[in-house]
Amino acid sequence: MIDDLPIREDLKGKTPYGAPQIDVPVRLNTNENSYALPDEVVEAIGKAVQAELRDLNRYPDRNAVALRTDLADYLGHGLTVANVWAANGSNEVQQQLLQTFGGPGRTALGFGPSYSMHPLLAQGTGTRWVGALRDPDFGINPDKAAEEIRRHDPDVVFLCSPNNPTGTALDPEVITAVLGAAKGIVLVDEAYFEFARPGTPSALTLLGRHRRLVVTRTMSKAFGFAGGRLGYFAADPDVVDAVQLVRLPYHLSSLTQAAARAALAQRTALLATVDAIKQQRDRIVSTLRERGLRVADSDANFVLFEVGGDQKGDQKDQKEVWQRMLDRGVLIRDVGLQGWLRVTAGTPAETDAFLEAMA
Ligand SMILES: *Cc1c(COP(=O)(O)O)cnc(C)c1O
């Protein structure tokens, strides 16, 4: 019971983020990379962290210049350290962006169903949230999106591509239409970009022409670095400068910076799992479709599928299916979308267990 504490009025009665962390054999609910880090990467990160230990009496580089330089190098597209900012997960960079460009009296708009943290970050920063809707096929129509934005005139627009929980990648045409209509910041969350099917363009290609565009990325998914907590964004250097107004000094520990740099240097070994994961994703999509289920196309490392048969009226309650899967030792995700569930693509053995339990 926290409501009798003197908490902010706008937080009373709200619920925190809470994907269940349950210790079962098959955990396919938070889109982590299922593969443990390879030995050579473990060794490299260990050495890098070890080298920092004697200097833990000192604050880290609060500008994380070396790490940001490495991240810019990884992204390519002619980006430099001045274009990139990093923090403890892309959730933190998005919070910093809302602290800078949103806040009390301001509005953020997103197109649901999408990542549940976007409205929660708005809530935490006192930013009013406007929930616009995706089309029934989970895409976004550029004209309708532009109209919504003109109607609400948000200070920050959230786009997510490939979108969590649907897996849908956005056409750059949509992003351009949104940029044309929006007066505020347009944030494109590309947490799953590394899993996109070949030919899917990144919003990074639009950066040079749009000063209010921000593209966020993370090492939590493709890099298998969820526990390391490293997210970042790329934008105009002025956006990076603006965010300095709200970032905490020394927010990124020297251990995090060193570990992330070592992981980036080992990216060939770390990203080697991406192709295998994409194969499992495609296998989940095709097998569930063969079984007559409706499944969303996915450019991410997860699949959104409708439970029950393909006949109308046969739609099962997703909560019941979720529980029955958990009873069989397979943890998947109920994202609160009536009739749908999401499963992460992991190892072939995990896919076997998932498909068997689903059968
Ligand atoms: C998992 C996820 C993130 C990653 O958050 P981190 O804080 O970087 O771990 C960001 N955006 C979306 C849409 C996600 O699904």
mmCIF file of C-alpha atoms and ligand atoms in Angstrom:
data_model
loop_
_atom_site.group_PDB
_atom_site.id
_atom_site.type_symbol
_atom_site.label_atom_id
_atom_site.label_comp_id
_atom_site.label_asym_id
_atom_site.label_seq_id
_atom_site.Cartn_x
_atom_site.Cartn_y
_atom_site.Cartn_z
ATOM 1 C CA MET A 1 0.000 0.000 0.000
ATOM 2 C CA ILE A 2 1.792 3.146 -1.185
ATOM 3 C CA ASP A 3 -1.157 5.449 -1.795
ATOM 4 C CA ASP A 4 -1.047 6.887 1.732
ATOM 5 C CA LEU A 5 2.540 8.040 1.121
ATOM 6 C CA PRO A 6 2.897 11.610 -0.120
ATOM 7 C CA ILE A 7 3.629 10.499 -3.697
ATOM 8 C CA ARG A 8 2.882 12.650 -6.754
ATOM 9 C CA GLU A 9 -0.857 12.801 -7.540
ATOM 10 C CA ASP A 10 -0.214 11.723 -11.137
ATOM 11 C CA LEU A 11 1.513 8.517 -9.972
ATOM 12 C CA LYS A 12 -1.258 7.392 -7.613
ATOM 13 C CA GLY A 13 -2.927 4.151 -8.694
ATOM 14 C CA LYS A 14 -0.395 3.510 -11.489
ATOM 15 C CA THR A 15 1.360 0.171 -12.088
ATOM 16 C CA PRO A 16 5.131 -0.241 -12.576
ATOM 17 C CA TYR A 17 6.752 -2.109 -15.492
ATOM 18 C CA GLY A 18 6.637 -5.753 -14.552
ATOM 19 C CA ALA A 19 7.535 -8.477 -17.052
ATOM 20 C CA PRO A 20 7.548 -11.595 -14.850
ATOM 21 C CA GLN A 21 11.049 -12.907 -14.004
ATOM 22 C CA ILE A 22 10.234 -16.560 -13.354
ATOM 23 C CA ASP A 23 12.908 -19.249 -13.172
ATOM 24 C CA VAL A 24 11.634 -21.841 -15.678
ATOM 25 C CA PRO A 25 13.615 -23.925 -18.209
ATOM 26 C CA VAL A 26 12.470 -21.963 -21.284
ATOM 27 C CA ARG A 27 12.390 -18.187 -20.866
ATOM 28 C CA LEU A 28 11.083 -16.539 -24.012
ATOM 29 C CA ASN A 29 9.346 -13.472 -22.596
ATOM 30 C CA THR A 30 11.685 -10.468 -22.669
ATOM 31 C CA ASN A 31 13.378 -10.756 -26.079
ATOM 32 C CA GLU A 32 16.814 -11.349 -24.638
ATOM 33 C CA ASN A 33 19.412 -13.101 -26.760
ATOM 34 C CA SER A 34 19.209 -16.736 -25.578
ATOM 35 C CA TYR A 35 22.859 -17.463 -26.318
ATOM 36 C CA ALA A 36 25.398 -17.072 -23.507
ATOM 37 C CA LEU A 37 28.437 -14.966 -24.418
ATOM 38 C CA PRO A 38 31.205 -16.947 -26.171
ATOM 39 C CA ASP A 39 34.343 -17.700 -24.124
ATOM 40 C CA GLU A 40 36.587 -15.315 -26.066
ATOM 41 C CA VAL A 41 34.168 -12.451 -25.414
ATOM 42 C CA VAL A 42 33.901 -13.323 -21.721
ATOM 43 C CA GLU A 43 37.685 -13.216 -21.544
ATOM 44 C CA ALA A 44 37.958 -9.890 -23.382
ATOM 45 C CA ILE A 45 35.319 -8.229 -21.197
ATOM 46 C CA GLY A 46 36.951 -9.673 -18.076
ATOM 47 C CA LYS A 47 40.314 -8.163 -19.022
ATOM 48 C CA ALA A 48 38.778 -4.794 -19.846
ATOM 49 C CA VAL A 49 36.888 -4.625 -16.559
ATOM 50 C CA GLN A 50 39.925 -5.823 -14.585
ATOM 51 C CA ALA A 51 41.994 -2.978 -16.045
ATOM 52 C CA GLU A 52 39.547 -0.448 -14.557
ATOM 53 C CA LEU A 53 39.468 -1.793 -11.022
ATOM 54 C CA ARG A 54 42.456 0.052 -9.559
ATOM 55 C CA ASP A 55 40.989 3.355 -10.721
ATOM 56 C CA LEU A 56 37.552 2.831 -9.193
ATOM 57 C CA ASN A 57 38.475 5.522 -6.661
ATOM 58 C CA ARG A 58 38.029 7.994 -9.541
ATOM 59 C CA TYR A 59 34.826 9.012 -11.328
ATOM 60 C CA PRO A 60 34.461 7.679 -14.864
ATOM 61 C CA ASP A 61 34.687 9.835 -18.008
ATOM 62 C CA ARG A 62 31.293 11.519 -17.682
ATOM 63 C CA ASN A 63 31.223 12.132 -21.433
ATOM 64 C CA ALA A 64 32.051 8.492 -22.264
ATOM 65 C CA VAL A 65 33.994 9.753 -25.276
ATOM 66 C CA ALA A 66 35.807 6.510 -26.136
ATOM 67 C CA LEU A 67 32.640 4.442 -25.923
ATOM 68 C CA ARG A 68 30.610 6.935 -27.966
ATOM 69 C CA THR A 69 33.354 6.966 -30.597
ATOM 70 C CA ASP A 70 33.157 3.165 -30.815
ATOM 71 C CA LEU A 71 29.357 3.275 -31.053
ATOM 72 C CA ALA A 72 29.503 5.854 -33.866
ATOM 73 C CA ASP A 73 31.985 3.622 -35.662
ATOM 74 C CA TYR A 74 29.630 0.648 -35.291
ATOM 75 C CA LEU A 75 26.649 2.628 -36.636
ATOM 76 C CA GLY A 76 28.498 3.998 -39.671
ATOM 77 C CA HIS A 77 26.470 6.434 -41.837
ATOM 78 C CA GLY A 78 29.244 9.014 -41.351
ATOM 79 C CA LEU A 79 28.311 9.503 -37.690
ATOM 80 C CA THR A 80 30.884 10.701 -35.147
ATOM 81 C CA VAL A 81 31.164 10.933 -31.378
ATOM 82 C CA ALA A 82 29.263 14.254 -31.516
ATOM 83 C CA ASN A 83 26.185 12.481 -32.917
ATOM 84 C CA VAL A 84 25.999 9.738 -30.285
ATOM 85 C CA TRP A 85 24.955 9.637 -26.642
ATOM 86 C CA ALA A 86 24.934 6.572 -24.377
ATOM 87 C CA ALA A 87 23.378 5.582 -21.048
ATOM 88 C CA ASN A 88 22.391 2.556 -18.965
ATOM 89 C CA GLY A 89 20.021 1.038 -21.522
ATOM 90 C CA SER A 90 17.985 2.711 -24.226
ATOM 91 C CA ASN A 91 15.249 3.149 -21.614
ATOM 92 C CA GLU A 92 17.552 5.627 -19.874
ATOM 93 C CA VAL A 93 18.390 7.572 -23.032
ATOM 94 C CA GLN A 94 14.664 7.770 -23.802
ATOM 95 C CA GLN A 95 14.006 9.013 -20.271
ATOM 96 C CA GLN A 96 16.703 11.656 -20.732
ATOM 97 C CA LEU A 97 15.124 12.707 -24.040
ATOM 98 C CA LEU A 98 11.725 13.089 -22.339
ATOM 99 C CA GLN A 99 13.301 15.032 -19.471
ATOM 100 C CA THR A 100 14.803 17.368 -22.070
ATOM 101 C CA PHE A 101 12.009 17.673 -24.629
ATOM 102 C CA GLY A 102 8.898 16.503 -22.712
ATOM 103 C CA GLY A 103 7.944 17.071 -19.073
ATOM 104 C CA PRO A 104 5.059 18.793 -17.269
ATOM 105 C CA GLY A 105 2.756 20.692 -19.615
ATOM 106 C CA ARG A 106 4.129 18.796 -22.603
ATOM 107 C CA THR A 107 2.860 15.878 -24.665
ATOM 108 C CA ALA A 108 4.305 12.685 -26.130
ATOM 109 C CA LEU A 109 2.462 10.616 -28.736
ATOM 110 C CA GLY A 110 2.963 7.003 -29.781
ATOM 111 C CA PHE A 111 1.193 4.477 -31.997
ATOM 112 C CA GLY A 112 -0.014 1.362 -30.153
ATOM 113 C CA PRO A 113 0.267 -1.508 -29.761
ATOM 114 C CA SER A 114 3.911 -0.690 -29.060
ATOM 115 C CA TYR A 115 6.569 -0.813 -26.354
ATOM 116 C CA SER A 116 4.949 -0.498 -22.912
ATOM 117 C CA MET A 117 7.872 1.525 -21.543
ATOM 118 C CA HIS A 118 7.231 4.520 -23.811
ATOM 119 C CA PRO A 119 4.043 5.626 -21.960
ATOM 120 C CA LEU A 120 5.636 4.656 -18.621
ATOM 121 C CA LEU A 121 8.647 6.878 -19.302
ATOM 122 C CA ALA A 122 6.240 9.673 -20.213
ATOM 123 C CA GLN A 123 4.383 9.102 -16.950
ATOM 124 C CA GLY A 124 7.569 9.159 -14.878
ATOM 125 C CA THR A 125 8.692 12.437 -16.435
ATOM 126 C CA GLY A 126 5.253 14.068 -16.053
ATOM 127 C CA THR A 127 4.731 14.132 -19.815
ATOM 128 C CA ARG A 128 1.107 13.736 -20.988
ATOM 129 C CA TRP A 129 0.756 10.637 -23.177
ATOM 130 C CA VAL A 130 -1.425 10.475 -26.277
ATOM 131 C CA GLY A 131 -2.024 6.919 -27.483
ATOM 132 C CA ALA A 132 -2.659 6.877 -31.241
ATOM 133 C CA LEU A 133 -3.331 3.572 -32.991
ATOM 134 C CA ARG A 134 -1.605 1.465 -35.618
ATOM 135 C CA ASP A 135 -3.621 0.011 -38.496
ATOM 136 C CA PRO A 136 -5.210 -3.454 -38.032
ATOM 137 C CA ASP A 137 -2.166 -5.000 -39.835
ATOM 138 C CA PHE A 138 0.064 -3.181 -37.269
ATOM 139 C CA GLY A 139 1.498 -0.839 -39.910
ATOM 140 C CA ILE A 140 1.201 2.957 -39.784
ATOM 141 C CA ASN A 141 -0.394 4.863 -42.649
ATOM 142 C CA PRO A 142 1.748 7.972 -43.340
ATOM 143 C CA ASP A 143 -1.212 10.288 -44.060
ATOM 144 C CA LYS A 144 -3.174 9.169 -41.007
ATOM 145 C CA ALA A 145 -0.059 9.480 -38.819
ATOM 146 C CA ALA A 146 0.578 13.018 -40.058
ATOM 147 C CA GLU A 147 -3.065 13.906 -39.361
ATOM 148 C CA GLU A 148 -2.870 12.570 -35.765
ATOM 149 C CA ILE A 149 0.273 14.599 -35.188
ATOM 150 C CA ARG A 150 -1.230 17.795 -36.568
ATOM 151 C CA ARG A 151 -4.264 17.255 -34.335
ATOM 152 C CA HIS A 152 -2.311 16.715 -31.091
ATOM 153 C CA ASP A 153 0.850 18.726 -31.831
ATOM 154 C CA PRO A 154 3.046 16.553 -29.546
ATOM 155 C CA ASP A 155 6.454 17.669 -28.275
ATOM 156 C CA VAL A 156 7.822 14.137 -28.722
ATOM 157 C CA VAL A 157 6.654 11.406 -31.120
ATOM 158 C CA PHE A 158 7.612 7.788 -30.453
ATOM 159 C CA LEU A 159 7.968 5.438 -33.403
ATOM 160 C CA CYS A 160 9.250 1.906 -32.937
ATOM 161 C CA SER A 161 10.761 -0.006 -35.853
ATOM 162 C CA PRO A 162 10.846 -2.992 -35.874
ATOM 163 C CA ASN A 163 7.966 -2.521 -33.477
ATOM 164 C CA ASN A 164 7.686 -4.322 -30.159
ATOM 165 C CA PRO A 165 5.430 -6.359 -29.701
ATOM 166 C CA THR A 166 4.318 -6.759 -33.332
ATOM 167 C CA GLY A 167 7.687 -7.090 -35.147
ATOM 168 C CA THR A 168 6.598 -4.602 -37.819
ATOM 169 C CA ALA A 169 9.303 -2.514 -39.526
ATOM 170 C CA LEU A 170 8.308 0.976 -40.703
ATOM 171 C CA ASP A 171 8.778 2.272 -44.198
ATOM 172 C CA PRO A 172 11.019 5.411 -44.171
ATOM 173 C CA GLU A 173 8.092 7.122 -45.912
ATOM 174 C CA VAL A 174 6.171 6.922 -42.605
ATOM 175 C CA ILE A 175 9.053 8.464 -40.671
ATOM 176 C CA THR A 176 9.405 11.227 -43.256
ATOM 177 C CA ALA A 177 5.654 11.959 -43.099
ATOM 178 C CA VAL A 178 5.814 12.130 -39.296
ATOM 179 C CA LEU A 179 8.860 14.425 -39.450
ATOM 180 C CA GLY A 180 6.991 16.663 -41.872
ATOM 181 C CA ALA A 181 3.978 17.004 -39.574
ATOM 182 C CA ALA A 182 5.708 17.113 -36.172
ATOM 183 C CA LYS A 183 7.113 20.300 -34.664
ATOM 184 C CA GLY A 184 8.796 18.373 -31.845
ATOM 185 C CA ILE A 185 11.297 15.555 -31.537
ATOM 186 C CA VAL A 186 10.682 12.352 -33.505
ATOM 187 C CA LEU A 187 12.199 9.396 -31.692
ATOM 188 C CA VAL A 188 12.602 6.138 -33.618
ATOM 189 C CA ASP A 189 13.272 3.195 -31.297
ATOM 190 C CA GLU A 190 15.370 0.704 -33.280
ATOM 191 C CA ALA A 191 16.106 -1.729 -30.429
ATOM 192 C CA TYR A 192 15.645 -4.668 -32.822
ATOM 193 C CA PHE A 193 17.195 -3.236 -35.975
ATOM 194 C CA GLU A 194 19.927 -5.897 -36.243
ATOM 195 C CA PHE A 195 17.217 -8.558 -36.701
ATOM 196 C CA ALA A 196 15.445 -6.804 -39.591
ATOM 197 C CA ARG A 197 15.154 -8.665 -42.863
ATOM 198 C CA PRO A 198 17.701 -7.688 -45.549
ATOM 199 C CA GLY A 199 16.868 -4.445 -47.325
ATOM 200 C CA THR A 200 15.070 -2.876 -44.348
ATOM 201 C CA PRO A 201 16.421 0.696 -44.166
ATOM 202 C CA SER A 202 17.370 2.270 -40.841
ATOM 203 C CA ALA A 203 16.085 5.701 -39.828
ATOM 204 C CA LEU A 204 19.794 6.562 -39.510
ATOM 205 C CA THR A 205 19.729 7.170 -43.278
ATOM 206 C CA LEU A 206 17.437 10.189 -42.632
ATOM 207 C CA LEU A 207 19.540 11.779 -39.863
ATOM 208 C CA GLY A 208 21.551 14.220 -41.988
ATOM 209 C CA ARG A 209 18.403 15.938 -43.250
ATOM 210 C CA HIS A 210 16.377 16.102 -40.033
ATOM 211 C CA ARG A 211 17.621 17.973 -36.973
ATOM 212 C CA ARG A 212 14.740 16.778 -34.737
ATOM 213 C CA LEU A 213 15.114 13.067 -35.534
ATOM 214 C CA VAL A 214 16.574 10.803 -32.847
ATOM 215 C CA VAL A 215 17.297 7.095 -33.396
ATOM 216 C CA THR A 216 17.699 4.968 -30.267
ATOM 217 C CA ARG A 217 19.499 1.634 -30.211
ATOM 218 C CA THR A 218 20.513 -0.871 -27.551
ATOM 219 C CA MET A 219 23.069 -3.587 -26.888
ATOM 220 C CA SER A 220 20.425 -5.521 -24.903
ATOM 221 C CA LYS A 221 19.074 -7.615 -27.780
ATOM 222 C CA ALA A 222 21.296 -8.518 -30.760
ATOM 223 C CA PHE A 223 24.523 -8.036 -28.784
ATOM 224 C CA GLY A 224 23.328 -10.293 -25.972
ATOM 225 C CA PHE A 225 24.304 -7.569 -23.486
ATOM 226 C CA ALA A 226 21.009 -7.049 -21.610
ATOM 227 C CA GLY A 227 22.735 -7.517 -18.250
ATOM 228 C CA GLY A 228 25.466 -5.010 -19.183
ATOM 229 C CA ARG A 229 22.896 -2.189 -19.572
ATOM 230 C CA LEU A 230 24.008 -0.124 -22.524
ATOM 231 C CA GLY A 231 21.705 1.880 -24.765
ATOM 232 C CA TYR A 232 22.432 4.857 -26.985
ATOM 233 C CA PHE A 233 21.009 7.266 -29.515
ATOM 234 C CA ALA A 234 22.194 8.947 -32.688
ATOM 235 C CA ALA A 235 21.036 12.449 -33.567
ATOM 236 C CA ASP A 236 22.163 15.938 -34.510
ATOM 237 C CA PRO A 237 25.051 17.070 -32.222
ATOM 238 C CA ASP A 238 22.777 19.799 -30.787
ATOM 239 C CA VAL A 239 20.381 17.118 -29.488
ATOM 240 C CA VAL A 240 23.321 15.437 -27.737
ATOM 241 C CA ASP A 241 24.270 18.813 -26.226
ATOM 242 C CA ALA A 242 20.687 19.433 -25.084
ATOM 243 C CA VAL A 243 20.499 16.111 -23.237
ATOM 244 C CA GLN A 244 23.548 17.131 -21.170
ATOM 245 C CA LEU A 245 21.191 19.470 -19.275
ATOM 246 C CA VAL A 246 19.438 16.536 -17.603
ATOM 247 C CA ARG A 247 21.909 13.642 -17.507
ATOM 248 C CA LEU A 248 23.286 12.742 -14.110
ATOM 249 C CA PRO A 249 27.019 13.328 -13.766
ATOM 250 C CA TYR A 250 28.991 10.073 -14.122
ATOM 251 C CA HIS A 251 25.806 8.112 -14.937
ATOM 252 C CA LEU A 252 27.724 5.476 -16.898
ATOM 253 C CA SER A 253 30.135 3.591 -14.639
ATOM 254 C CA SER A 254 33.699 2.968 -15.762
ATOM 255 C CA LEU A 255 32.952 -0.779 -15.552
ATOM 256 C CA THR A 256 29.982 -0.403 -17.906
ATOM 257 C CA GLN A 257 31.964 1.733 -20.332
ATOM 258 C CA ALA A 258 34.870 -0.723 -20.375
ATOM 259 C CA ALA A 259 32.636 -3.795 -20.707
ATOM 260 C CA ALA A 260 30.595 -2.225 -23.507
ATOM 261 C CA ARG A 261 33.721 -1.206 -25.420
ATOM 262 C CA ALA A 262 35.132 -4.714 -25.126
ATOM 263 C CA ALA A 263 31.815 -6.164 -26.294
ATOM 264 C CA LEU A 264 31.724 -3.784 -29.266
ATOM 265 C CA ALA A 265 35.264 -4.777 -30.211
ATOM 266 C CA GLN A 266 34.058 -8.407 -30.214
ATOM 267 C CA ARG A 267 30.961 -7.633 -32.270
ATOM 268 C CA THR A 268 31.655 -10.206 -34.965
ATOM 269 C CA ALA A 269 31.534 -12.997 -32.369
ATOM 270 C CA LEU A 270 28.549 -11.471 -30.542
ATOM 271 C CA LEU A 271 26.418 -10.748 -33.610
ATOM 272 C CA ALA A 272 27.133 -14.221 -35.008
ATOM 273 C CA THR A 273 23.988 -15.477 -33.235
ATOM 274 C CA VAL A 274 21.710 -13.037 -35.074
ATOM 275 C CA ASP A 275 21.312 -15.189 -38.198
ATOM 276 C CA ALA A 276 20.550 -18.314 -36.171
ATOM 277 C CA ILE A 277 17.932 -16.388 -34.166
ATOM 278 C CA LYS A 278 16.338 -15.046 -37.359
ATOM 279 C CA GLN A 279 16.055 -18.623 -38.640
ATOM 280 C CA GLN A 280 14.216 -19.629 -35.464
ATOM 281 C CA ARG A 281 11.956 -16.588 -35.787
ATOM 282 C CA ASP A 282 11.036 -17.556 -39.348
ATOM 283 C CA ARG A 283 10.507 -21.152 -38.251
ATOM 284 C CA ILE A 284 8.108 -20.045 -35.502
ATOM 285 C CA VAL A 285 6.189 -17.847 -37.966
ATOM 286 C CA SER A 286 5.831 -20.565 -40.611
ATOM 287 C CA THR A 287 5.026 -23.400 -38.181
ATOM 288 C CA LEU A 288 2.326 -21.437 -36.355
ATOM 289 C CA ARG A 289 0.844 -20.386 -39.713
ATOM 290 C CA GLU A 290 0.836 -24.007 -40.892
ATOM 291 C CA ARG A 291 -1.168 -24.764 -37.772
ATOM 292 C CA GLY A 292 -3.751 -22.177 -38.824
ATOM 293 C CA LEU A 293 -2.845 -19.372 -36.437
ATOM 294 C CA ARG A 294 -2.712 -15.731 -37.436
ATOM 295 C CA VAL A 295 0.886 -14.493 -37.045
ATOM 296 C CA ALA A 296 2.303 -11.001 -37.576
ATOM 297 C CA ASP A 297 5.256 -10.639 -39.975
ATOM 298 C CA SER A 298 8.381 -10.055 -37.888
ATOM 299 C CA ASP A 299 11.603 -8.131 -38.452
ATOM 300 C CA ALA A 300 12.618 -8.665 -34.812
ATOM 301 C CA ASN A 301 13.715 -11.551 -32.564
ATOM 302 C CA PHE A 302 10.160 -12.333 -31.458
ATOM 303 C CA VAL A 303 6.825 -13.306 -32.932
ATOM 304 C CA LEU A 304 3.323 -12.038 -32.126
ATOM 305 C CA PHE A 305 0.635 -14.630 -32.745
ATOM 306 C CA GLU A 306 -3.085 -14.951 -32.210
ATOM 307 C CA VAL A 307 -4.143 -17.778 -29.943
ATOM 308 C CA GLY A 308 -7.030 -20.025 -30.920
ATOM 309 C CA GLY A 309 -8.034 -21.073 -34.425
ATOM 310 C CA ASP A 310 -8.504 -19.067 -37.585
ATOM 311 C CA GLN A 311 -12.300 -19.047 -37.249
ATOM 312 C CA LYS A 312 -13.950 -16.017 -35.723
ATOM 313 C CA GLY A 313 -15.342 -16.693 -32.274
ATOM 314 C CA ASP A 314 -12.679 -19.304 -31.643
ATOM 315 C CA GLN A 315 -10.342 -16.755 -30.098
ATOM 316 C CA LYS A 316 -9.056 -17.956 -26.755
ATOM 317 C CA ASP A 317 -8.226 -15.797 -23.803
ATOM 318 C CA GLN A 318 -4.481 -15.179 -24.030
ATOM 319 C CA LYS A 319 -4.123 -15.219 -20.240
ATOM 320 C CA GLU A 320 -5.270 -18.838 -20.113
ATOM 321 C CA VAL A 321 -2.896 -19.924 -22.890
ATOM 322 C CA TRP A 322 -0.040 -18.014 -21.240
ATOM 323 C CA GLN A 323 -0.637 -19.883 -17.959
ATOM 324 C CA ARG A 324 -0.891 -23.272 -19.655
ATOM 325 C CA MET A 325 2.401 -22.634 -21.481
ATOM 326 C CA LEU A 326 4.013 -21.676 -18.155
ATOM 327 C CA ASP A 327 2.679 -24.904 -16.623
ATOM 328 C CA ARG A 328 4.689 -26.691 -19.343
ATOM 329 C CA GLY A 329 7.840 -24.753 -18.407
ATOM 330 C CA VAL A 330 7.665 -22.235 -21.265
ATOM 331 C CA LEU A 331 7.513 -18.566 -20.255
ATOM 332 C CA ILE A 332 6.168 -16.311 -23.023
ATOM 333 C CA ARG A 333 4.692 -12.807 -22.905
ATOM 334 C CA ASP A 334 1.192 -11.534 -22.464
ATOM 335 C CA VAL A 335 1.546 -7.956 -23.681
ATOM 336 C CA GLY A 336 -2.068 -7.186 -22.763
ATOM 337 C CA LEU A 337 -3.291 -7.438 -26.342
ATOM 338 C CA GLN A 338 -6.604 -9.316 -26.318
ATOM 339 C CA GLY A 339 -6.191 -12.681 -28.041
ATOM 340 C CA TRP A 340 -2.475 -12.325 -28.830
ATOM 341 C CA LEU A 341 0.755 -13.543 -27.250
ATOM 342 C CA ARG A 342 4.426 -12.833 -27.977
ATOM 343 C CA VAL A 343 7.278 -15.325 -27.984
ATOM 344 C CA THR A 344 11.004 -14.589 -28.225
ATOM 345 C CA ALA A 345 13.018 -16.487 -30.844
ATOM 346 C CA GLY A 346 15.933 -18.211 -29.109
ATOM 347 C CA THR A 347 17.845 -21.445 -29.643
ATOM 348 C CA PRO A 348 16.520 -24.321 -31.793
ATOM 349 C CA ALA A 349 15.889 -26.337 -28.599
ATOM 350 C CA GLU A 350 13.835 -23.482 -27.158
ATOM 351 C CA THR A 351 11.802 -23.283 -30.370
ATOM 352 C CA ASP A 352 11.222 -27.066 -30.140
ATOM 353 C CA ALA A 353 9.977 -26.712 -26.560
ATOM 354 C CA PHE A 354 7.756 -23.772 -27.454
ATOM 355 C CA LEU A 355 6.206 -25.426 -30.520
ATOM 356 C CA GLU A 356 5.681 -28.691 -28.661
ATOM 357 C CA ALA A 357 3.956 -26.954 -25.764
ATOM 358 C CA MET A 358 1.823 -24.938 -28.202
ATOM 359 C CA ALA A 359 0.733 -28.124 -29.972
HETATM 360 C C1 LIG B 1 13.999 -4.285 -25.162
HETATM 361 C C2 LIG B 1 13.656 -2.945 -25.711
HETATM 362 C C3 LIG B 1 14.465 -1.862 -25.447
HETATM 363 C C4 LIG B 1 15.729 -2.058 -24.667
HETATM 364 O O1 LIG B 1 15.778 -1.416 -23.498
HETATM 365 P P1 LIG B 1 17.193 -1.352 -22.767
HETATM 366 O O2 LIG B 1 16.929 -0.361 -21.710
HETATM 367 O O3 LIG B 1 18.177 -0.881 -23.780
HETATM 368 O O4 LIG B 1 17.495 -2.730 -22.266
HETATM 369 C C5 LIG B 1 14.164 -0.648 -26.015
HETATM 370 N N1 LIG B 1 13.104 -0.504 -26.809
HETATM 371 C C6 LIG B 1 12.305 -1.537 -27.102
HETATM 372 C C7 LIG B 1 11.184 -1.353 -28.037
HETATM 373 C C8 LIG B 1 12.555 -2.782 -26.547
HETATM 374 O O5 LIG B 1 11.740 -3.807 -26.814
#
